[in-house]
XYZ file of C-alpha atoms in Angstrom:
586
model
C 0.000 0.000 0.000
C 1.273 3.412 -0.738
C 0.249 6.177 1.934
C 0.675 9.601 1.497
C -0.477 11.434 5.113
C -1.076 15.309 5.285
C -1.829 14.610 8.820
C 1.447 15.122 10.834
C 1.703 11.445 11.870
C 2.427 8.153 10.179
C 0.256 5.514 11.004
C -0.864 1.794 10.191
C -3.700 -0.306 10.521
C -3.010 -0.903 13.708
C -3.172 2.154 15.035
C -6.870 1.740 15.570
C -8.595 0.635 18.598
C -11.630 -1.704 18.418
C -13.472 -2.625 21.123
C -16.339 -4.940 19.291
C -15.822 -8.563 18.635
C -14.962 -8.778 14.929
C -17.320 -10.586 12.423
C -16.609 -14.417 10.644
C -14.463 -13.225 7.799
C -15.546 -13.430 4.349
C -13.486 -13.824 1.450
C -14.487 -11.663 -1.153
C -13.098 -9.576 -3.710
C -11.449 -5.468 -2.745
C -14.297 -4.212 -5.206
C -17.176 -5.607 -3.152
C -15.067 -4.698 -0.150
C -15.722 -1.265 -0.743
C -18.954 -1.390 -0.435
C -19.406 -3.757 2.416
C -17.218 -0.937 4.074
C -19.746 1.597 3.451
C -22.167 -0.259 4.482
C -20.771 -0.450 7.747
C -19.805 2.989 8.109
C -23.691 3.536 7.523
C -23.743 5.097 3.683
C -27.091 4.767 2.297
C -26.342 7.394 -0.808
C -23.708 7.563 -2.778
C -23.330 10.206 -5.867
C -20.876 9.223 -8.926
C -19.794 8.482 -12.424
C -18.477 4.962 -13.418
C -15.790 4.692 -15.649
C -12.850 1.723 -16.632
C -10.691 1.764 -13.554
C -13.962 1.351 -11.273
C -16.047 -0.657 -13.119
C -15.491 -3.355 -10.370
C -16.613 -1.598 -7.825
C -19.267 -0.616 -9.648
C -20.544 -4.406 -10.493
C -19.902 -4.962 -7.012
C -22.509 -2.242 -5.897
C -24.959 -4.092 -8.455
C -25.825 -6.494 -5.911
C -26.697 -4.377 -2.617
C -28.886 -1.718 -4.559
C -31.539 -2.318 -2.090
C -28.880 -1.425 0.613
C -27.115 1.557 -0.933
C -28.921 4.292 -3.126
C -26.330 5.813 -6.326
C -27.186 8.508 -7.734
C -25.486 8.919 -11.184
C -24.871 12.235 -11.681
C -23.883 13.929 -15.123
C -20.097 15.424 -14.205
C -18.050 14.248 -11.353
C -17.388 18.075 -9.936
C -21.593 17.554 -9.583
C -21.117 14.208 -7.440
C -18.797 16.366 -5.253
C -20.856 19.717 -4.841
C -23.931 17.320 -4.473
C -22.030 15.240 -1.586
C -21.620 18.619 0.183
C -25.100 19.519 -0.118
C -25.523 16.357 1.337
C -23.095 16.355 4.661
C -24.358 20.317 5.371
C -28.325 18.822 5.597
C -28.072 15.403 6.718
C -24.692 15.903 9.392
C -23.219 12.840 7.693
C -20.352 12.241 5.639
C -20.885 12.308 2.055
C -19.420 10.094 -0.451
C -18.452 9.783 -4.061
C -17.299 7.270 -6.728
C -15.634 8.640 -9.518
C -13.045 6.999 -12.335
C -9.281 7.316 -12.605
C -7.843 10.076 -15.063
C -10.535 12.732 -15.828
C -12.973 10.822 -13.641
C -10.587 11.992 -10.884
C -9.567 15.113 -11.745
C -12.840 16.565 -12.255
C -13.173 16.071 -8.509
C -10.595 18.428 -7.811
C -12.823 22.215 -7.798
C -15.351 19.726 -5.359
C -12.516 18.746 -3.054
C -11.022 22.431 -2.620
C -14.242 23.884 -2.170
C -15.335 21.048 0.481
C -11.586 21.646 2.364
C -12.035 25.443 2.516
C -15.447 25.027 3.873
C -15.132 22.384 6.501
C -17.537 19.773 4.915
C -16.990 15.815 5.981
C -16.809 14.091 2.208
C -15.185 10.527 1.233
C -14.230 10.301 -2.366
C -13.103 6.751 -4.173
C -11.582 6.880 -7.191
C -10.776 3.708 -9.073
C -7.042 3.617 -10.688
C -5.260 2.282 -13.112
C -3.658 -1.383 -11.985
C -0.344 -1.101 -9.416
C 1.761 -2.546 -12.459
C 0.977 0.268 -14.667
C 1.727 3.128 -12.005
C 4.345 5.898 -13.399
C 4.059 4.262 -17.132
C 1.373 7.085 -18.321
C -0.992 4.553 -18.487
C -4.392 5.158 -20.026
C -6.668 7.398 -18.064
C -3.664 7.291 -15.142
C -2.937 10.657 -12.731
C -1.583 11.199 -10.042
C -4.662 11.946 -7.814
C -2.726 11.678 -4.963
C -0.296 14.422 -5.515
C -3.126 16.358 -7.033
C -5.555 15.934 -4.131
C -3.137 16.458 -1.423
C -2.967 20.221 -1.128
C -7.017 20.025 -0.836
C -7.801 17.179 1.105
C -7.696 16.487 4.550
C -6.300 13.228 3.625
C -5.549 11.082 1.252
C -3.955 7.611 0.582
C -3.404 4.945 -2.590
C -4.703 1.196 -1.874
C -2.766 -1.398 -3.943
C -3.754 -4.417 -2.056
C -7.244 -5.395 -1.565
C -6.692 -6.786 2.467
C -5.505 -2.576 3.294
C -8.938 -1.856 1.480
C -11.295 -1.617 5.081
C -8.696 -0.568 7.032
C -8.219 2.879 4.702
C -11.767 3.534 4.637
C -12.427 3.299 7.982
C -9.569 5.818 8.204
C -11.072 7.740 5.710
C -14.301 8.421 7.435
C -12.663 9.119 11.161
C -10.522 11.671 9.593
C -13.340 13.106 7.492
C -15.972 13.683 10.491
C -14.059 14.226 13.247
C -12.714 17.493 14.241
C -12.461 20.395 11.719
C -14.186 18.028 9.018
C -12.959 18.384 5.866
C -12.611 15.826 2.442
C -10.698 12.400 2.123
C -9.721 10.899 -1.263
C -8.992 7.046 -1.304
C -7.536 5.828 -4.755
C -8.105 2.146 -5.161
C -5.677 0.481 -8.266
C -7.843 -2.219 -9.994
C -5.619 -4.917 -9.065
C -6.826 -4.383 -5.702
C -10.561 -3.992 -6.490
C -9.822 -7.500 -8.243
C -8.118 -9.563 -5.762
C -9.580 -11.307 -3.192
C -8.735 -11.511 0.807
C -10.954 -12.138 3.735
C -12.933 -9.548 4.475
C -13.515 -7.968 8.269
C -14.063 -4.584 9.111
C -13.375 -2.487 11.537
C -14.045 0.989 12.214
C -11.933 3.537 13.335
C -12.176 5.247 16.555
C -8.060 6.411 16.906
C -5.137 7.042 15.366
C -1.916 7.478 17.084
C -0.976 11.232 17.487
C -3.683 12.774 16.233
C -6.272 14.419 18.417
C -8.953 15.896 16.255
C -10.768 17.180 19.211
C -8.447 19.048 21.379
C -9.021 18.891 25.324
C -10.666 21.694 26.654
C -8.259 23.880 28.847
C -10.245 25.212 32.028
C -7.675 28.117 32.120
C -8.386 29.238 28.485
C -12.086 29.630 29.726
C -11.708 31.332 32.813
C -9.339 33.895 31.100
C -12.782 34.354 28.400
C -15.369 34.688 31.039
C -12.819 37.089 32.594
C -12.336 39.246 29.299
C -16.393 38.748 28.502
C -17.601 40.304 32.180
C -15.312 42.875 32.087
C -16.869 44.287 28.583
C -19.000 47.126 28.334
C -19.211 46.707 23.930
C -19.076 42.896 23.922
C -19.464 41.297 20.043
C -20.466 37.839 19.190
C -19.193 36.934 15.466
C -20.874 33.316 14.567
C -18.882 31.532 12.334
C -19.548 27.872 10.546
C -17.991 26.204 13.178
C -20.739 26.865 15.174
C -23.267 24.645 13.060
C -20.525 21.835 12.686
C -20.216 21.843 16.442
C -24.058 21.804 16.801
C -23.705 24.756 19.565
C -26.346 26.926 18.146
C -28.164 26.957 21.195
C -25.153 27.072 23.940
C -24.076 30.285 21.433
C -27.690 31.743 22.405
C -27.721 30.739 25.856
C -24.423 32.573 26.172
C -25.700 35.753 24.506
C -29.337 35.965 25.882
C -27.462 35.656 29.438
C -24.722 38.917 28.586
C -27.131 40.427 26.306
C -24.143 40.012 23.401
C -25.090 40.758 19.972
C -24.862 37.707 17.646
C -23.573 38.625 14.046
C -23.122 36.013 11.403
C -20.422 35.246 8.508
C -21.774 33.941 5.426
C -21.406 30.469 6.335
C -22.368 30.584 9.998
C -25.949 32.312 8.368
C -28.764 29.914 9.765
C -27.224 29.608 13.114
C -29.185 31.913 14.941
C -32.867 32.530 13.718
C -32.672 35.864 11.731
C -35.657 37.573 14.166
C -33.883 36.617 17.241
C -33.517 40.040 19.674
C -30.246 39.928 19.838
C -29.513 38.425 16.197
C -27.639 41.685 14.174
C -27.467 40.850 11.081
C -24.446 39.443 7.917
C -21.051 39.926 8.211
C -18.932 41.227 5.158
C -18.035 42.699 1.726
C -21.967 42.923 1.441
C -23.289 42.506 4.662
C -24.985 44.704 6.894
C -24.127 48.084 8.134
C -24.195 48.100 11.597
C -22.013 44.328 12.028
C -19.539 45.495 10.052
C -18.771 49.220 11.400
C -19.549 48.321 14.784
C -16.580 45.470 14.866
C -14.551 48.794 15.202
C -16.561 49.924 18.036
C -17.011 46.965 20.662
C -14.203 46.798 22.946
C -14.445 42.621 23.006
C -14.551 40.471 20.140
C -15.900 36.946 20.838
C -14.992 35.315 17.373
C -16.541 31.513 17.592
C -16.111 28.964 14.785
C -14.739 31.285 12.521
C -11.450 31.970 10.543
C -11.515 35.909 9.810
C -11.647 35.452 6.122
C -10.588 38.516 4.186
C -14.212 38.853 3.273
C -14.803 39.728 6.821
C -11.807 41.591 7.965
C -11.012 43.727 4.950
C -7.346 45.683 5.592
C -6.575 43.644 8.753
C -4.092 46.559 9.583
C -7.236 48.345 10.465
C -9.511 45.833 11.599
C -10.766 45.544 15.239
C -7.713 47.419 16.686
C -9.368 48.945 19.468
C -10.856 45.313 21.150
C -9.787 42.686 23.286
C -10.242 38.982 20.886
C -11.137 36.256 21.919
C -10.948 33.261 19.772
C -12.786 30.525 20.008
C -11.298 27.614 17.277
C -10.879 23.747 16.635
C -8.241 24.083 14.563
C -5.028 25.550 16.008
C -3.705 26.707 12.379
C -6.348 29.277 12.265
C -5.631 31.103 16.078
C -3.239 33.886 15.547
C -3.448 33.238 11.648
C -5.108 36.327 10.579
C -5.877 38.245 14.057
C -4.026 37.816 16.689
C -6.345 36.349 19.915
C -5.707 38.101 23.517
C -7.458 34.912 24.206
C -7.823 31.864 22.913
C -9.457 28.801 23.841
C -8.615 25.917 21.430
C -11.583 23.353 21.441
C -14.879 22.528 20.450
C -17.490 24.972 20.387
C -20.046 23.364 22.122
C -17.457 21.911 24.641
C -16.386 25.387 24.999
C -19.454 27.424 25.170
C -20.726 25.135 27.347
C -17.851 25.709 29.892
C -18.255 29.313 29.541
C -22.036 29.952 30.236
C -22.024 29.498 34.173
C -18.548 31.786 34.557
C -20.320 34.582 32.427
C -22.392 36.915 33.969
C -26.032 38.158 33.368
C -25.776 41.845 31.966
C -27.469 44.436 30.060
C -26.035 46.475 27.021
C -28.616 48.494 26.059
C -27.044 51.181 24.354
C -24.670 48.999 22.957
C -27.418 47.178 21.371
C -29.197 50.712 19.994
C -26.444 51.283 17.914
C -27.200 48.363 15.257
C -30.392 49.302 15.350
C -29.424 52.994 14.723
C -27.209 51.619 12.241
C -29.882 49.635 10.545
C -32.133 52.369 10.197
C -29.585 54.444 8.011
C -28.966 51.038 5.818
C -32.963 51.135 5.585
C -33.162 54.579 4.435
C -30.417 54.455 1.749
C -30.319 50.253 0.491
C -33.266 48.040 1.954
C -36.238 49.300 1.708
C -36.059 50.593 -2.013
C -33.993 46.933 -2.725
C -37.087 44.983 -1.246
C -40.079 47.166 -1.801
C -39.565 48.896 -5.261
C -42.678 50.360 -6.946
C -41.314 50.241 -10.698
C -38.938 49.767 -12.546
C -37.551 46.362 -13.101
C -37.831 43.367 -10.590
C -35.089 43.356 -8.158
C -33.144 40.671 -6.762
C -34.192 41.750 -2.978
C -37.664 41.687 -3.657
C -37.848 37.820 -5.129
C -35.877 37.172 -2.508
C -38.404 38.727 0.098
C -40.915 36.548 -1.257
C -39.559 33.486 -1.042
C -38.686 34.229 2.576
C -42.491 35.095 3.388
C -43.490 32.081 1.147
C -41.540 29.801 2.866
C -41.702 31.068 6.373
C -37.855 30.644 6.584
C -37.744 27.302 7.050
C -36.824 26.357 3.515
C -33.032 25.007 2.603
C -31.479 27.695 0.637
C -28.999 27.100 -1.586
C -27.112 29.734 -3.172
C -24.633 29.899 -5.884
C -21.739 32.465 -6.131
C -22.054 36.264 -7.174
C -24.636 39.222 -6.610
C -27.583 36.784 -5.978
C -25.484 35.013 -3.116
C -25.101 38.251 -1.190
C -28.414 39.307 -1.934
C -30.351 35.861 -0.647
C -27.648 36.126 2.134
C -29.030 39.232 3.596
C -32.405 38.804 2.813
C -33.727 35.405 3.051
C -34.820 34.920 6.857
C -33.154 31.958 7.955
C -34.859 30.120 11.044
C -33.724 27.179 11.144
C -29.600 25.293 11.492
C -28.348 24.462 8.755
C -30.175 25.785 5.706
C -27.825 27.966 4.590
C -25.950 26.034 1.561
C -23.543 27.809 0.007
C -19.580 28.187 -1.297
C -17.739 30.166 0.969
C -14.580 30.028 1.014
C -13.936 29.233 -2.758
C -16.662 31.079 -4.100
C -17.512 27.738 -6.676
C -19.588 29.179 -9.779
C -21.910 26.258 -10.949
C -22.463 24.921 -7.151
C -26.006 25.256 -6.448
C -27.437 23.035 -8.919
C -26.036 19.802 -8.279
C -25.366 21.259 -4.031
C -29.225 21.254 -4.172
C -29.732 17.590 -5.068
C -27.569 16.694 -2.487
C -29.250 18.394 -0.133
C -32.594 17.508 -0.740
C -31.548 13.858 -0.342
C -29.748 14.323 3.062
C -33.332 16.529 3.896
C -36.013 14.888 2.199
C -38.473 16.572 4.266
C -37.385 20.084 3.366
C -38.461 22.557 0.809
C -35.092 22.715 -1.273
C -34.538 26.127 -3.194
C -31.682 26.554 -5.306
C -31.378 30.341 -6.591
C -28.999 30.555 -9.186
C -27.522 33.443 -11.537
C -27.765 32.863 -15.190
C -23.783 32.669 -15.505
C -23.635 30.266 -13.007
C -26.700 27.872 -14.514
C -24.484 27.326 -17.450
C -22.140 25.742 -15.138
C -23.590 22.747 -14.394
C -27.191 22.654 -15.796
C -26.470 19.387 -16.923
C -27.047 18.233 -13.611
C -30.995 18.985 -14.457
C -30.564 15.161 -15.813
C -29.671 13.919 -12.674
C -32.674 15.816 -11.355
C -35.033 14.081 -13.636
C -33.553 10.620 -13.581
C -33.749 10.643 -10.244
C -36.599 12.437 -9.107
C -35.022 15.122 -6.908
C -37.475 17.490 -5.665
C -35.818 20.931 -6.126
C -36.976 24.414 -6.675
C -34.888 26.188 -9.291
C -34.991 29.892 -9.305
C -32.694 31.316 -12.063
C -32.143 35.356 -11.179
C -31.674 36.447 -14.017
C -29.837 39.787 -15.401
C -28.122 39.062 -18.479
C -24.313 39.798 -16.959
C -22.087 37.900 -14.844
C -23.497 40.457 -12.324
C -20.764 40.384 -9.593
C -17.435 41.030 -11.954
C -20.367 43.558 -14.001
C -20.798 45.876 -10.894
C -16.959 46.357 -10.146
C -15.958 46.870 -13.545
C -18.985 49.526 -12.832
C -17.221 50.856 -9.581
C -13.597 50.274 -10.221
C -12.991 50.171 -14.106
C -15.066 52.955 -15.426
C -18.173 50.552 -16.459
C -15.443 49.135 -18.889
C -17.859 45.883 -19.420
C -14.939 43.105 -20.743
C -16.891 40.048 -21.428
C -19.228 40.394 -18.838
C -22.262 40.279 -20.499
C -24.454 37.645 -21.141
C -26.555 36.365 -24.284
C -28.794 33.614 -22.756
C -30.782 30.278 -23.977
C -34.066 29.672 -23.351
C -33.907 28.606 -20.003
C -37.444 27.339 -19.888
C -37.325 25.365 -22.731
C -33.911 23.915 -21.426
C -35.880 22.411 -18.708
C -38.413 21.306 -20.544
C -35.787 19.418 -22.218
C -35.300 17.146 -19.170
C -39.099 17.068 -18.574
C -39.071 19.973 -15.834
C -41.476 21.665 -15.853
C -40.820 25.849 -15.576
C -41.853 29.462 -15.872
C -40.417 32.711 -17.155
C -41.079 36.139 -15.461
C -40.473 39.575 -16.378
C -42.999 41.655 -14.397
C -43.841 42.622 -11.175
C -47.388 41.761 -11.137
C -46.592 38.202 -12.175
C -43.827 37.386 -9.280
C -45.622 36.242 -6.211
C -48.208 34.053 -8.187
C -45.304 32.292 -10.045
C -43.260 31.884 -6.686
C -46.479 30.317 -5.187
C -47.127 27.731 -8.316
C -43.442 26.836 -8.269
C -43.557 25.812 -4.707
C -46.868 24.039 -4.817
C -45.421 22.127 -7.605
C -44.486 18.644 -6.275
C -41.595 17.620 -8.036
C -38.598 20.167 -9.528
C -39.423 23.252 -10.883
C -37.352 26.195 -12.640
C -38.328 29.560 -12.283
C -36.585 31.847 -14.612
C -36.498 35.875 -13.090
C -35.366 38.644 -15.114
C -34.363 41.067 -13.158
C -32.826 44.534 -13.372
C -29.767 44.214 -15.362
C -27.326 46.952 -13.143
C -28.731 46.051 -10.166
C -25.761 46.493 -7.292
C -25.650 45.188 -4.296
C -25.044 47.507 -1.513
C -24.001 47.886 1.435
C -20.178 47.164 0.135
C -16.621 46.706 1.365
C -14.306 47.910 -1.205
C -11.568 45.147 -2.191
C -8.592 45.945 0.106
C -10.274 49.059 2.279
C -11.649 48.909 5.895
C -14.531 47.686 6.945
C -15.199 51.524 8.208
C -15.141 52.594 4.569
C -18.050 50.751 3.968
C -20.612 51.989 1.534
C -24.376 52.526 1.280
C -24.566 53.786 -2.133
């Protein structure tokens, strides 16, 4: 077996600790191995693309079809985005099969995007046989030195027997602590041979402690620094949903009367009409979070990683508070902003420590000026953004009635540019976890196939995908997958006829110099129709809320197709490089 570890450790099979009386081996082949090991790591779903150097494992996974569900998607980078979809609904790890060669390397944009945004994902890839290795084989890459900058992990199986014991690695590594993706490359040799078969799964590996023990020091210096504050400042990062500490975060700040604000991918933590919830942090988030962070005097930062989205010019960000830092990962304390203190652990663990050394408090005033702050952003952006009387539609107001329509409790899922930061700030999240989005990469083409996955690993959710029309082209191939395999999304395409987000700072920043920006559309409608989805275009005002009310009474997928105002800018806004106190209204 060769092992390549990005984990600072070396470890073997071994290395695990099993507690359970194994089962009677069977001898079987590495190909049905697979998916006896998925099985036993509980994988019901799978999302993938056969291809030559998997085809074993792929007649292997003929016989438990009533055991394991595969979704065949159209383009591996959709198995990948619809795996993530997947882990953010359902909490569980989500897992793909793709091919050697392309197969594998059209996993890559997936992988990064799942690694920068903490999201648990197992990926198989089938390669060529261990003989052929370094002879530029057909269909052969290196997927391990390829994958190894954005995975978690990853390792190459050339013997069928190391075939359970790398899974089960896989999956430890992939759900525990900062979660993040796992590749596993599997030559076909190995899916050919035969061995007996026992599993085992992995609760430990030698050296590596994903969930760091929580330091009773580190929290009494935080309760310290949090009762001393007069301008205390809650910013809710992603970490907080992956920890499941939504309501110790709440508990913390209804007892201190702490505002909450949110980053992009810690939006759905806290229900948008909580008291003390202040809005969306960032280049286009809300007034008051972002020029207050250079008014509190303490800055509880929990799950986050002070993206540059956030922070802006970091020379100038926060300098006037006390931070504290609340982190799973030790690479990302001190990174970007240095912590005055930091308390390396588990959010829940650690919230949960702090809540009986905090002390009840009021900070009234403190509290007054978000809400002074959101009544200038009212004035100057949101109310003409989600109430306009003519013109064309905006992307604010279909927005605001999908919100109403859905009460807040739908799964959003957003794609990247203008109509992500509009459904960001608008849409009125109530419930954990139905945010979907790309953060950290900022994936074009996401939502689509994200939105399958997620309306698997939530069945019982209203699924809405909104979508620019740049980013449709993407991956609207996925709308095959859809049909095939009856996925029960709601596709709303906003849109403006420009790749809106590059289109509004060549507007600002390069003298409305439009270089191939704009956009000369299909027929959207009749593109779904194509795949036997049924859809609707709409260009006025009078026609929205009708159409948004027939597409979600519809009970299978449905596209909506928006046109909306073609310069239509999203403001508030962070210039690229400036403070977040040179924020902008207009």
């Amino acid at each position: 077996m060769q092992q390549k570890d990005v984990l600072p450790m070396k470890t073997e099979p071994s290395d695990k600790r099993v507690t359970a009386s194994p089962a009677p081996a069977l001898n079987i082949t590495g190909a049905e191995a697979v998916i006896r090991s998925l099985i036993a790591e509980g994988v019901e779903t799978i999302f993938g693309y056969p291809g030559g150097a998997i085809m074993p494992i792929y007649d292997a996974l003929y016989d438990f079809q009533d055991q394991v569900h595969h979704i065949l998607v159209r383009h591996e980078q959709g198995a990948t985005h619809a795996a993530q979809g997947f882990a953010r609904t359902s909490g569980k790890v989500g897992v793909v099969f793709a091919t050697s060669g392309p197969g594998a390397t059209n996993l890559v944009t997936g992988l990064a995007d799942a690694h920068m945004d903490s999201t648990p994902m197992v990926c198989i890839t089938g390669q060529v046989g261990a003989s052929l290795l370094g002879t530029d084989a057909f269909q052969e890459t290196d997927v391990i030195g390829i994958t190894m900058p954005i995975t978690k992990w990853n390792i190459q199986v050339t013997r069928a027997e190391d075939i359970p014991g790398a899974i089960a690695k896989a999956f430890y590594i992939a759900a525990n602590g900062r979660p993040g993706p796992v590749l596993v490359d599997i030559t076909k040799n190995a899916q050919f041979a035969k061995f007996d078969f026992q599993y085992k799964k992995c609760d430990y590996i030698r050296s590596y402690r994903p969930v760091p023990e929580l330091q009773p020091e580190q929290v009494e210096e935080a309760a310290a620094l949090i009762n001393s504050a007069k301008r205390p400042y809650i910013l809710c990062g992603h970490g907080v949903l992956i920890a499941n500490a939504e309501k110790e975060l709440i508990a913390l700040a209804e007892k201190a009367q702490i505002p909450i604000a949110s980053t992009l991918l810690g939006l759905s933590a806290v229900p948008v009409d909580h008291p003390l919830y202040v809005g969306y942090l960032g280049m286009h988030g809300n007034y008051g979070p972002n020029i207050n962070t250079n008014e509190c005097d303490v800055l509880i930062a929990v799950g986050m990683r002070f993206d540059d989205r956030i922070t802006g010019d970091v020379s100038s960000y926060a300098t006037q508070a006390k931070v504290l830092h609340i982190e799973i990962d030790a690479a990302e304390i001190n990174k970007i902003i240095k912590a005055d203190v930091a308390v390396h652990a588990d959010a829940k663990a650690a919230l949960t420590a702090l809540l009986p050394k905090v002390k009840a408090q009021k900070h009234d005033e403190w509290l007054q000026s978000f809400r002074e702050a959101d009544k200038k952003e009212e004035e100057k952006v949101t109310r003409k953004e989600l109430y306009p009387t003519e013109g064309q539609l905006k992307m604010a107001e279909v927005i605001r009635l999908i919100s109403e329509k859905t009460g807040g409790h739908a799964v959003l899922v957003t794609d990247v540019g203008q109509h992500q930061m509009v459904a960001s700030r608008y849409y009125g999240f109530k419930d954990p976890n139905t945010n979907i989005t790309s953060g950290g990469m900022g994936t074009m083409g996401f939502a689509l196939p994200a939105s399958m996955g997620a309306k698997m690993g939530a069945p019982e959710k209203e699924v809405v995908a909104i979508i620019g029309d740049g980013c449709f082209q993407m991956t609207l191939q996925e709308l095959g997958t859809i049909y095939q395999s009856e996925i029960g999304v709601k596709i709303v395409i906003l849109n403006n006829n420009f790749l809106g987000m590059v289109r509004q700072w060549q507007q600002l920043f390069f003298d409305k110099r439009y270089s191939s920006t704009e956009m000369i559309n299909p027929d959207f409608v009749q593109i779904a129709k194509g795949f036997y989805i049924p859809g609707r275009k709409v260009t006025d005002r009078a026609d929205i809320s009708a159409a948004i009310d027939e597409m979600l009474n519809h009970k299978g997928a449905y596209l909506l197709e928006v046109v909306v105002e073609q310069e239509d800018n999203v403001f508030p806004m962070v210039p690229s490089g400036a403070s977040i106190a040179d924020i902008r209204l207009e």
